[in-house]
Amino acid sequence: MSETTTLEGVVYDLEGTLLEVCTCGVLCPCWVGEDPDNGSCSAMNAYHFDKGTIRGIDVSGRSLALAVYIPNNVLEPGSWKVAMYVDDGASDEQFRAIVDAYSGKLGGPLADLAGLVGEVVTTDRIPITHEVRDGAGTLRLGDFGSADMQPFRDPSGTKITTLRDSLFSTVPGSPAYVSKASHAEVNLPQFDMVWRNEQGNAIQADYHITHSS
């Protein structure tokens, strides 16, 4: 049996919410394969696992956040610079499983996404607050990152505006909710990641990502 499989053949099965913000204006050009508004893009991509397993390890309740720098088009392989953080409530086993999955070591759609990354500058644990209430997203990453966002809605205000079947996605196979961040910022000077944006692009999603051997 491969070390990346379970008896049921499921390598990972993850359900939860995505919160994503960046330095582009609304709406996000990366999700339709266009170049970033400013030629490059700085972002935070954060995942909360409502329930899930990786190699049979239960990661329910855990969160992962990525501070990202994309120097050119989002789809250029090996171009992203990433600082990767798991919430500080994770056990050593959970931490390693999450890092392995999102580093692409376990294959599947997360490996396709990881193929865009050229440099991981750190993998660490930090306090992460990742909340979605009544459509509003709140993200806090240690003492260096924060964002607050609201989705766009239809004319009646009842339905959230949805982005589907896009060329690119950080939650492959799941629809995304187009949003705006009242503020978003990252302050990681040690990695040359310092930025702030107001009334800029945000994406939210409920996702289910799975991979079997």
Short mmCIF file of C-alpha atoms in Angstrom, two decimals:
data_model
loop_
_atom_site.label_atom_id
_atom_site.label_comp_id
_atom_site.label_asym_id
_atom_site.label_seq_id
_atom_site.Cartn_x
_atom_site.Cartn_y
_atom_site.Cartn_z
CA MET A 1 0.00 0.00 0.00
CA SER A 2 1.28 3.47 -0.90
CA GLU A 3 2.01 5.77 2.04
CA THR A 4 -0.39 8.33 0.52
CA THR A 5 -3.44 6.05 0.49
CA THR A 6 -5.93 4.74 3.01
CA LEU A 7 -7.73 1.41 2.96
CA GLU A 8 -10.63 3.08 1.16
CA GLY A 9 -8.28 4.58 -1.44
CA VAL A 10 -9.09 8.17 -0.39
CA VAL A 11 -5.95 10.29 -0.22
CA TYR A 12 -7.75 13.44 0.89
CA ASP A 13 -11.35 14.59 1.20
CA LEU A 14 -11.83 18.18 2.36
CA GLU A 15 -14.94 20.34 2.82
CA GLY A 16 -15.01 23.90 4.09
CA THR A 17 -14.78 27.56 3.19
CA LEU A 18 -12.31 29.69 1.23
CA LEU A 19 -11.56 33.35 1.96
CA GLU A 20 -9.32 35.08 -0.57
CA VAL A 21 -8.22 38.72 -0.99
CA CYS A 22 -5.62 40.43 -3.14
CA THR A 23 -4.25 43.72 -4.45
CA CYS A 24 -6.39 43.70 -7.62
CA GLY A 25 -9.62 45.61 -8.01
CA VAL A 26 -12.90 43.82 -8.38
CA LEU A 27 -13.54 41.53 -10.14
CA CYS A 28 -10.54 39.17 -9.98
CA PRO A 29 -8.69 38.87 -13.31
CA CYS A 30 -6.76 35.76 -12.25
CA TRP A 31 -9.87 33.58 -12.06
CA VAL A 32 -10.49 34.16 -15.78
CA GLY A 33 -6.81 33.78 -16.72
CA GLU A 34 -6.05 37.45 -17.31
CA ASP A 35 -2.97 39.29 -16.02
CA PRO A 36 -3.18 40.99 -12.60
CA ASP A 37 -4.40 44.60 -12.61
CA ASN A 38 -1.02 45.94 -11.51
CA GLY A 39 1.13 43.51 -13.49
CA SER A 40 1.69 41.42 -10.35
CA CYS A 41 -0.57 40.31 -7.52
CA SER A 42 -0.19 39.89 -3.77
CA ALA A 43 -2.84 37.82 -2.03
CA MET A 44 -4.03 35.82 0.96
CA ASN A 45 -5.73 32.47 0.27
CA ALA A 46 -7.22 30.91 3.39
CA TYR A 47 -8.99 27.57 3.80
CA HIS A 48 -11.00 26.34 6.77
CA PHE A 49 -11.74 22.61 6.90
CA ASP A 50 -15.24 22.11 8.31
CA LYS A 51 -14.58 18.41 7.94
CA GLY A 52 -11.99 16.35 6.18
CA THR A 53 -9.28 13.75 6.19
CA ILE A 54 -5.80 13.59 4.68
CA ARG A 55 -4.21 10.11 4.50
CA GLY A 56 -6.79 9.05 7.07
CA ILE A 57 -5.85 11.87 9.47
CA ASP A 58 -8.83 13.92 10.67
CA VAL A 59 -8.20 17.63 9.99
CA SER A 60 -11.72 18.84 10.80
CA GLY A 61 -11.70 22.29 12.39
CA ARG A 62 -8.22 23.20 11.18
CA SER A 63 -7.30 26.16 8.94
CA LEU A 64 -4.60 26.86 6.37
CA ALA A 65 -3.56 30.27 5.09
CA LEU A 66 -1.18 31.26 2.29
CA ALA A 67 0.40 34.67 1.80
CA VAL A 68 1.14 34.73 -1.92
CA TYR A 69 3.09 36.82 -4.41
CA ILE A 70 2.31 36.23 -8.10
CA PRO A 71 4.77 38.14 -10.32
CA ASN A 72 3.00 37.64 -13.64
CA ASN A 73 0.00 35.75 -14.99
CA VAL A 74 -1.50 33.43 -12.38
CA LEU A 75 -1.18 30.39 -14.65
CA GLU A 76 2.60 30.62 -15.14
CA PRO A 77 4.00 27.38 -13.68
CA GLY A 78 6.44 27.69 -10.79
CA SER A 79 6.02 31.45 -10.49
CA TRP A 80 4.29 31.96 -7.13
CA LYS A 81 6.10 32.77 -3.89
CA VAL A 82 4.20 31.44 -0.88
CA ALA A 83 4.35 31.68 2.92
CA MET A 84 2.29 28.77 4.27
CA TYR A 85 0.64 28.78 7.70
CA VAL A 86 -1.43 26.22 9.58
CA ASP A 87 -3.47 27.27 12.61
CA ASP A 88 -1.70 26.80 15.91
CA GLY A 89 -4.30 24.33 17.18
CA ALA A 90 -3.05 21.69 14.76
CA SER A 91 -1.19 18.65 16.06
CA ASP A 92 2.13 17.69 14.50
CA GLU A 93 0.36 14.98 12.53
CA GLN A 94 -2.31 17.37 11.24
CA PHE A 95 0.28 20.02 10.41
CA ARG A 96 2.35 17.64 8.30
CA ALA A 97 -0.69 16.21 6.52
CA ILE A 98 -2.00 19.66 5.56
CA VAL A 99 1.40 20.90 4.41
CA ASP A 100 2.00 17.76 2.36
CA ALA A 101 -1.40 18.01 0.67
CA TYR A 102 -1.12 21.70 -0.23
CA SER A 103 2.53 21.32 -1.25
CA GLY A 104 1.37 18.90 -3.94
CA LYS A 105 3.04 15.80 -2.47
CA LEU A 106 -0.19 13.80 -2.40
CA GLY A 107 -1.28 14.37 -6.01
CA GLY A 108 -4.73 15.27 -7.31
CA PRO A 109 -6.14 18.78 -7.81
CA LEU A 110 -4.05 20.22 -4.97
CA ALA A 111 -0.89 19.07 -6.78
CA ASP A 112 -2.08 20.90 -9.90
CA LEU A 113 -2.47 24.06 -7.81
CA ALA A 114 0.91 23.54 -6.11
CA GLY A 115 2.53 23.31 -9.54
CA LEU A 116 2.11 27.07 -9.83
CA VAL A 117 4.35 27.61 -6.77
CA GLY A 118 8.07 28.12 -7.30
CA GLU A 119 9.14 29.04 -3.77
CA VAL A 120 7.75 28.29 -0.31
CA VAL A 121 9.52 30.72 2.02
CA THR A 122 8.15 29.28 5.27
CA THR A 123 5.78 26.68 6.74
CA ASP A 124 4.72 27.59 10.26
CA ARG A 125 1.92 27.62 12.83
CA ILE A 126 0.11 30.84 13.74
CA PRO A 127 -3.25 31.82 15.27
CA ILE A 128 -5.82 31.94 12.46
CA THR A 129 -9.35 33.33 12.65
CA HIS A 130 -11.41 32.28 9.63
CA GLU A 131 -15.13 33.04 9.87
CA VAL A 132 -18.07 33.37 7.49
CA ARG A 133 -21.31 34.71 8.97
CA ASP A 134 -24.34 35.69 6.89
CA GLY A 135 -22.09 35.86 3.83
CA ALA A 136 -19.51 38.15 5.46
CA GLY A 137 -15.94 36.86 5.73
CA THR A 138 -13.42 37.74 8.43
CA LEU A 139 -9.79 36.66 8.27
CA ARG A 140 -7.01 37.25 10.81
CA LEU A 141 -3.53 35.76 10.43
CA GLY A 142 -1.40 36.13 13.54
CA ASP A 143 -0.29 39.74 13.91
CA PHE A 144 0.53 40.28 10.24
CA GLY A 145 -2.58 39.71 8.10
CA SER A 146 -6.24 40.69 8.16
CA ALA A 147 -9.23 41.16 5.87
CA ASP A 148 -12.97 41.78 6.02
CA MET A 149 -15.20 41.13 3.04
CA GLN A 150 -18.78 41.05 1.81
CA PRO A 151 -20.16 39.25 -1.26
CA PHE A 152 -21.97 40.96 -4.10
CA ARG A 153 -25.67 40.12 -4.35
CA ASP A 154 -28.48 40.11 -6.90
CA PRO A 155 -30.90 43.08 -7.20
CA SER A 156 -33.14 41.66 -4.47
CA GLY A 157 -30.21 41.31 -2.10
CA THR A 158 -31.07 37.69 -1.36
CA LYS A 159 -28.81 35.73 -3.70
CA ILE A 160 -25.01 35.92 -3.67
CA THR A 161 -23.32 36.60 -7.01
CA THR A 162 -21.59 33.41 -8.12
CA LEU A 163 -18.59 32.77 -10.37
CA ARG A 164 -18.69 29.36 -12.06
CA ASP A 165 -16.72 27.44 -14.69
CA SER A 166 -13.78 29.85 -14.54
CA LEU A 167 -10.44 29.16 -16.20
CA PHE A 168 -8.61 29.23 -12.85
CA SER A 169 -9.70 28.42 -9.30
CA THR A 170 -8.09 27.99 -5.89
CA VAL A 171 -10.95 25.58 -5.06
CA PRO A 172 -11.10 23.39 -8.20
CA GLY A 173 -14.58 22.15 -9.04
CA SER A 174 -16.47 24.48 -6.69
CA PRO A 175 -18.32 27.72 -7.52
CA ALA A 176 -17.03 30.93 -5.95
CA TYR A 177 -18.80 33.96 -4.50
CA VAL A 178 -17.57 37.26 -5.92
CA SER A 179 -16.85 39.68 -3.08
CA LYS A 180 -15.27 42.99 -2.10
CA ALA A 181 -12.87 43.50 0.82
CA SER A 182 -13.37 46.72 2.79
CA HIS A 183 -9.76 46.24 3.82
CA ALA A 184 -7.04 43.67 3.38
CA GLU A 185 -3.41 43.78 4.42
CA VAL A 186 -0.28 41.69 4.91
CA ASN A 187 2.87 42.81 6.73
CA LEU A 188 5.67 40.27 6.24
CA PRO A 189 8.74 42.41 5.45
CA GLN A 190 11.07 39.45 6.02
CA PHE A 191 9.60 37.87 2.88
CA ASP A 192 9.10 41.14 0.93
CA MET A 193 5.34 40.76 1.35
CA VAL A 194 3.93 44.07 2.56
CA TRP A 195 0.71 45.45 1.10
CA ARG A 196 -2.66 46.98 1.86
CA ASN A 197 -5.78 47.30 -0.27
CA GLU A 198 -9.17 48.86 0.40
CA GLN A 199 -12.38 48.10 -1.52
CA GLY A 200 -10.44 45.55 -3.54
CA ASN A 201 -11.03 42.08 -4.87
CA ALA A 202 -12.17 39.23 -2.64
CA ILE A 203 -13.43 35.72 -3.30
CA GLN A 204 -15.35 33.41 -1.00
CA ALA A 205 -16.40 29.81 -1.58
CA ASP A 206 -17.83 26.68 -0.06
CA TYR A 207 -15.72 23.86 -1.44
CA HIS A 208 -15.32 20.10 -1.57
CA ILE A 209 -11.99 18.80 -2.86
CA THR A 210 -11.28 15.11 -3.01
CA HIS A 211 -8.63 12.82 -4.43
CA SER A 212 -8.50 9.03 -4.46
CA SER A 213 -5.71 6.72 -5.52
#
